[in-house]
Short mmCIF file of C-alpha atoms in Angstrom, two decimals:
data_model
loop_
_atom_site.label_atom_id
_atom_site.label_comp_id
_atom_site.label_asym_id
_atom_site.label_seq_id
_atom_site.Cartn_x
_atom_site.Cartn_y
_atom_site.Cartn_z
CA UNK A 369 -18.21 -12.62 -4.90
CA UNK A 370 -18.79 -10.05 -2.18
CA UNK A 371 -15.55 -8.94 -0.53
CA UNK A 372 -15.65 -8.86 3.27
CA UNK A 373 -13.49 -9.43 6.36
CA UNK A 374 -11.82 -12.79 6.74
CA UNK A 375 -9.43 -14.54 9.10
CA UNK A 376 -6.42 -12.69 7.60
CA UNK A 377 -7.74 -9.19 6.86
CA UNK A 378 -10.23 -6.96 8.69
CA UNK A 379 -12.19 -4.64 6.43
CA UNK A 380 -14.71 -1.93 7.34
CA UNK A 381 -18.16 -1.94 5.78
CA UNK A 382 -17.28 1.24 3.81
CA UNK A 383 -14.10 -0.29 2.37
CA UNK A 384 -15.87 -3.53 1.46
CA UNK A 385 -18.54 -1.49 -0.32
CA UNK A 386 -15.88 0.44 -2.25
CA UNK A 387 -14.10 -2.74 -3.35
CA UNK A 388 -17.32 -4.39 -4.48
CA UNK A 389 -18.42 -1.22 -6.30
CA UNK A 390 -15.11 -0.95 -8.18
CA UNK A 391 -15.30 -4.62 -9.19
CA UNK A 392 -18.88 -4.19 -10.37
CA UNK A 393 -18.13 -1.01 -12.33
CA UNK A 394 -14.87 -2.48 -13.66
CA UNK A 395 -13.02 0.67 -12.68
CA UNK A 396 -9.65 0.99 -10.94
CA UNK A 397 -10.03 1.38 -7.17
CA UNK A 398 -7.92 4.28 -5.90
CA UNK A 399 -7.09 3.79 -2.21
CA UNK A 400 -5.64 6.59 -0.11
CA UNK A 401 -4.78 6.66 3.58
CA UNK A 402 -1.95 7.01 6.06
CA UNK A 403 1.08 4.75 5.47
CA UNK A 404 0.64 1.49 7.34
CA UNK A 405 -3.16 1.35 7.20
CA UNK A 406 -3.26 -1.81 5.07
CA UNK A 407 -3.63 -0.43 1.54
CA UNK A 408 -1.18 -2.91 0.00
CA UNK A 409 -2.54 -5.75 2.14
CA UNK A 410 -5.99 -5.03 0.72
CA UNK A 411 -4.87 -6.12 -2.76
CA UNK A 412 -3.38 -9.31 -1.33
CA UNK A 413 -6.57 -10.08 0.58
CA UNK A 414 -8.72 -9.42 -2.48
CA UNK A 415 -6.61 -11.72 -4.65
CA UNK A 416 -6.91 -14.44 -2.01
CA UNK A 417 -10.69 -13.91 -1.81
CA UNK A 418 -10.99 -14.19 -5.61
CA UNK A 419 -8.59 -17.16 -5.63
CA UNK A 420 -6.52 -15.52 -8.35
CA UNK A 421 -3.03 -14.17 -9.01
CA UNK A 422 -1.77 -10.86 -7.63
CA UNK A 423 0.47 -8.84 -9.93
CA UNK A 424 2.33 -6.14 -7.98
CA UNK A 425 3.80 -3.07 -9.66
CA UNK A 426 5.67 -1.09 -7.01
CA UNK A 427 6.16 2.48 -8.18
CA UNK A 428 9.36 4.45 -7.55
CA UNK A 429 10.31 8.03 -8.31
CA UNK A 430 12.12 6.82 -11.44
CA UNK A 431 9.32 4.55 -12.72
CA UNK A 432 7.89 5.34 -16.15
CA UNK A 433 4.45 4.31 -17.37
CA UNK A 434 6.03 2.57 -20.38
CA UNK A 435 7.64 0.05 -18.02
CA UNK A 436 4.20 -1.19 -17.05
CA UNK A 437 3.45 -1.98 -20.69
CA UNK A 438 6.75 -3.41 -21.92
CA UNK A 439 10.44 -2.66 -22.28
CA UNK A 440 12.50 -3.06 -25.44
CA UNK A 441 16.04 -4.27 -24.71
CA UNK A 442 17.93 -2.62 -27.57
CA UNK A 443 21.30 -3.15 -25.84
CA UNK A 444 20.90 -6.94 -25.76
CA UNK A 445 19.84 -6.98 -29.40
CA UNK A 446 22.90 -4.96 -30.39
CA UNK A 447 25.16 -7.31 -28.44
CA UNK A 448 23.56 -10.39 -30.01
CA UNK A 449 23.92 -8.91 -33.49
CA UNK A 450 27.64 -8.41 -32.88
CA UNK A 451 27.91 -12.02 -31.73
CA UNK A 452 25.94 -13.34 -34.71
CA UNK A 453 23.10 -14.72 -32.60
CA UNK A 454 20.14 -15.88 -34.73
CA UNK A 455 17.68 -14.48 -32.18
CA UNK A 456 18.46 -10.99 -33.41
CA UNK A 457 16.21 -11.48 -36.48
CA UNK A 458 13.07 -11.60 -34.33
CA UNK A 459 12.62 -8.35 -32.41
CA UNK A 460 10.01 -10.01 -30.20
CA UNK A 461 12.86 -11.78 -28.42
CA UNK A 462 13.86 -8.44 -26.94
CA UNK A 463 10.43 -7.29 -25.78
CA UNK A 464 9.90 -7.78 -22.04
CA UNK A 465 6.22 -7.63 -20.99
CA UNK A 466 5.40 -5.33 -18.07
CA UNK A 467 2.80 -5.81 -15.35
CA UNK A 468 -0.07 -4.40 -17.41
CA UNK A 469 0.78 -6.70 -20.32
CA UNK A 470 0.86 -9.67 -17.91
CA UNK A 471 -2.49 -8.62 -16.42
CA UNK A 472 -4.09 -8.14 -19.85
CA UNK A 473 -3.04 -11.56 -21.13
CA UNK A 474 -3.63 -13.61 -17.96
CA UNK A 475 -5.92 -16.59 -18.53
CA UNK A 476 -7.65 -15.97 -15.19
CA UNK A 477 -8.80 -12.48 -14.16
CA UNK A 478 -5.98 -11.25 -11.89
CA UNK A 479 -5.70 -8.47 -9.33
CA UNK A 480 -3.23 -5.80 -10.47
CA UNK A 481 -1.75 -3.64 -7.71
CA UNK A 482 -0.22 -0.31 -8.76
CA UNK A 483 1.38 0.54 -5.44
CA UNK A 484 2.18 4.12 -4.33
CA UNK A 485 1.40 5.81 -7.63
CA UNK A 486 2.09 9.22 -6.07
CA UNK A 487 5.82 8.43 -5.89
CA UNK A 488 6.19 8.81 -9.66
CA UNK A 489 6.33 12.13 -11.52
CA UNK A 490 3.13 14.08 -12.18
CA UNK A 491 2.81 12.81 -15.78
CA UNK A 492 2.84 9.14 -14.79
CA UNK A 493 -0.93 8.80 -14.11
CA UNK A 494 -1.80 10.69 -17.31
CA UNK A 495 0.44 8.36 -19.32
CA UNK A 496 -1.69 5.41 -18.18
CA UNK A 497 -5.09 6.96 -18.97
CA UNK A 498 -5.61 5.33 -22.36
CA UNK A 499 -4.34 1.91 -21.33
CA UNK A 500 -6.49 1.71 -18.20
CA UNK A 501 -9.50 3.11 -20.04
CA UNK A 502 -9.31 1.07 -23.24
CA UNK A 503 -7.54 -1.96 -21.74
CA UNK A 504 -5.27 -2.09 -24.78
CA UNK A 505 -1.96 -0.70 -26.04
CA UNK A 506 0.27 -0.92 -29.10
CA UNK A 507 3.71 -2.49 -29.26
CA UNK A 508 5.37 -0.21 -31.78
CA UNK A 509 8.44 -2.41 -32.34
CA UNK A 510 6.36 -5.40 -33.49
CA UNK A 511 3.23 -3.64 -34.73
CA UNK A 512 0.93 -5.75 -32.55
CA UNK A 513 -1.86 -4.56 -30.29
CA UNK A 514 -2.19 -6.12 -26.86
CA UNK A 515 -5.80 -6.24 -25.67
CA UNK A 516 -7.07 -7.42 -22.32
CA UNK A 517 -8.58 -10.89 -22.48
CA UNK A 518 -10.69 -9.71 -19.53
CA UNK A 519 -10.47 -6.62 -17.36
CA UNK A 520 -8.17 -7.18 -14.39
CA UNK A 521 -9.22 -5.89 -10.97
CA UNK A 522 -6.99 -2.83 -10.58
CA UNK A 523 -6.07 -1.52 -7.11
CA UNK A 524 -4.10 1.76 -7.03
CA UNK A 525 -2.66 3.04 -3.76
CA UNK A 526 -1.50 6.53 -2.85
CA UNK A 527 0.01 8.03 0.31
CA UNK A 528 -1.10 11.50 -0.81
CA UNK A 529 2.46 12.73 -1.38
CA UNK A 530 1.24 14.66 -4.42
CA UNK A 531 -2.06 15.47 -6.10
CA UNK A 532 -3.24 13.22 -8.92
CA UNK A 533 -4.62 14.69 -12.19
CA UNK A 534 -8.39 15.21 -12.45
CA UNK A 535 -8.58 13.23 -15.69
CA UNK A 536 -7.06 10.25 -13.90
CA UNK A 537 -9.32 10.60 -10.86
CA UNK A 538 -12.44 10.59 -13.07
CA UNK A 539 -11.60 7.08 -14.22
CA UNK A 540 -11.24 5.66 -10.71
CA UNK A 541 -13.53 4.69 -7.86
CA UNK A 542 -12.09 6.39 -4.77
CA UNK A 543 -11.91 5.40 -1.12
CA UNK A 544 -9.98 6.90 1.79
CA UNK A 545 -9.08 4.45 4.56
CA UNK A 546 -9.71 6.28 7.82
CA UNK A 547 -7.51 5.37 10.73
CA UNK A 548 -9.27 2.62 12.70
CA UNK A 549 -10.79 3.29 16.09
CA UNK A 550 -9.92 1.28 19.20
CA UNK A 551 -12.55 -1.40 18.52
CA UNK A 552 -11.37 -1.94 14.95
CA UNK A 553 -7.74 -1.99 16.07
CA UNK A 554 -8.55 -4.71 18.59
CA UNK A 555 -9.98 -6.84 15.78
CA UNK A 556 -6.92 -6.17 13.60
CA UNK A 557 -4.54 -7.05 16.44
CA UNK A 558 -6.48 -10.26 17.08
CA UNK A 559 -5.79 -11.33 13.48
CA UNK A 560 -2.04 -10.82 13.85
CA UNK A 561 -1.62 -11.69 17.53
CA UNK A 562 -4.39 -14.07 18.55
CA UNK A 563 -4.58 -14.73 22.25
CA UNK A 564 -2.91 -11.46 23.26
CA UNK A 565 -3.76 -10.47 26.82
CA UNK A 566 -6.74 -8.08 26.81
CA UNK A 567 -5.25 -6.15 29.74
CA UNK A 568 -1.96 -5.65 27.90
CA UNK A 569 -3.78 -4.62 24.72
CA UNK A 570 -5.96 -2.12 26.59
CA UNK A 571 -2.93 -0.48 28.21
CA UNK A 572 -0.99 -0.51 24.93
CA UNK A 573 -3.86 1.08 22.99
CA UNK A 574 -4.23 3.79 25.61
CA UNK A 575 -0.55 4.70 25.23
CA UNK A 576 -0.74 4.34 21.44
CA UNK A 577 -3.75 6.64 20.96
CA UNK A 578 -2.31 9.08 23.50
CA UNK A 579 0.79 9.29 21.32
CA UNK A 580 -1.20 9.78 18.10
CA UNK A 581 -3.19 12.61 19.69
CA UNK A 582 -0.13 14.65 20.63
CA UNK A 583 -0.05 18.00 18.80
CA UNK A 584 2.70 18.73 16.25
CA UNK A 585 3.80 15.10 15.98
CA UNK A 586 5.69 14.85 12.69
CA UNK A 587 4.82 11.19 12.00
CA UNK A 588 1.95 9.53 13.78
CA UNK A 589 2.50 5.81 14.47
CA UNK A 590 0.55 3.54 12.13
CA UNK A 591 -1.34 0.28 12.48
CA UNK A 592 1.62 -1.78 11.25
CA UNK A 593 3.89 -0.05 13.78
CA UNK A 594 1.42 -0.85 16.56
CA UNK A 595 1.60 -4.54 15.60
CA UNK A 596 5.41 -4.42 15.64
CA UNK A 597 5.37 -2.70 19.03
CA UNK A 598 3.04 -5.30 20.51
CA UNK A 599 5.26 -8.09 19.21
CA UNK A 600 8.23 -6.48 20.93
CA UNK A 601 6.30 -6.05 24.17
CA UNK A 602 5.53 -9.77 24.11
CA UNK A 603 9.11 -10.71 23.23
CA UNK A 604 10.52 -8.55 26.05
CA UNK A 605 7.77 -9.67 28.44
CA UNK A 606 6.69 -6.11 29.21
CA UNK A 607 3.72 -6.17 31.59
CA UNK A 608 0.57 -4.03 31.54
CA UNK A 609 1.70 -2.57 34.86
CA UNK A 610 4.94 -1.35 33.30
CA UNK A 611 3.04 0.38 30.48
CA UNK A 612 0.68 2.01 32.96
CA UNK A 613 3.57 3.11 35.16
CA UNK A 614 5.48 4.68 32.28
CA UNK A 615 2.37 6.65 31.34
CA UNK A 616 1.55 7.77 34.88
CA UNK A 617 5.14 8.76 35.77
CA UNK A 618 5.55 10.85 32.65
CA UNK A 619 8.13 8.68 30.90
CA UNK A 620 8.42 7.30 27.40
CA UNK A 621 6.71 3.97 26.87
CA UNK A 622 8.95 0.88 26.69
CA UNK A 623 10.46 0.16 23.25
CA UNK A 624 9.22 3.51 21.92
CA UNK A 625 11.53 3.18 18.90
CA UNK A 626 8.90 0.97 17.26
CA UNK A 627 6.44 3.90 17.30
CA UNK A 628 8.53 7.07 17.10
CA UNK A 629 10.68 7.18 13.97
CA UNK A 630 12.57 10.48 14.14
CA UNK A 631 14.47 12.47 16.73
CA UNK A 632 12.15 15.49 16.53
CA UNK A 633 9.16 13.42 17.63
CA UNK A 634 11.15 11.77 20.43
CA UNK A 635 12.26 15.21 21.68
CA UNK A 636 8.69 16.55 21.41
CA UNK A 637 7.22 13.65 23.39
CA UNK A 638 9.93 13.93 26.05
CA UNK A 639 9.26 17.66 26.38
CA UNK A 640 5.48 17.24 26.65
CA UNK A 641 5.83 14.44 29.18
CA UNK A 642 8.26 16.51 31.25
CA UNK A 643 5.90 19.50 31.22
CA UNK A 644 2.95 17.31 32.20
CA UNK A 645 4.98 15.80 35.04
CA UNK A 646 5.95 19.25 36.40
CA UNK A 647 2.34 20.39 36.25
CA UNK A 648 1.20 17.65 38.62
#
């Protein structure tokens, strides 16, 4: 199977090459890029292309690597022992498999998404080195070893909030998703909003890229936010002429709250637009 664009997901030639290379090498694919550039959607699209299951492990700041392997519920076992439950004699009843365990024992090769790995503490990636390398781990409570029936396709995403250890990076195939240009964005929009007026899209993209190019913007609007904005423009029946007018008169674009997500950026844009208007 060669991964490529489909009716639900637009992929660049470079990203398709990276996915296919990682699958061929049987290495985790580490994907970085701005939030909202489709990193998580990539794993979903790949699972659909392979016609297999997607196992999603969403990482938080409190997530520990052990949780991806399994968790031992000692509290439930203690409670059951106090109640005289017969289940207490088999410790396996209190072992809850994590996402890696599920991926290792799946009958069909799944896609495992480790989403936003950079949210966890710095030791988290190092704690997964052996398991991802050897595709096996020990369950100390039962004495068993869980080995992968077949290597899952592993997609790891990062928003670059913190650096990842070199030892971890060596074991991955890396790709950075660059922000799409206008042509690529048109194709992406067509997937989500087929039949959208070309005139409206042209005006919207001009305002969108103008916003992204502003200096000192704290958070640049993303692809997903552009899609949301376009949906709102359609729902509110905003015309291309209104978008053009707001840009030419030095005002904020309609429904700007879909693109600007903090008061500093709103104030910055208002100031720059006011200065540009006075300079005319």
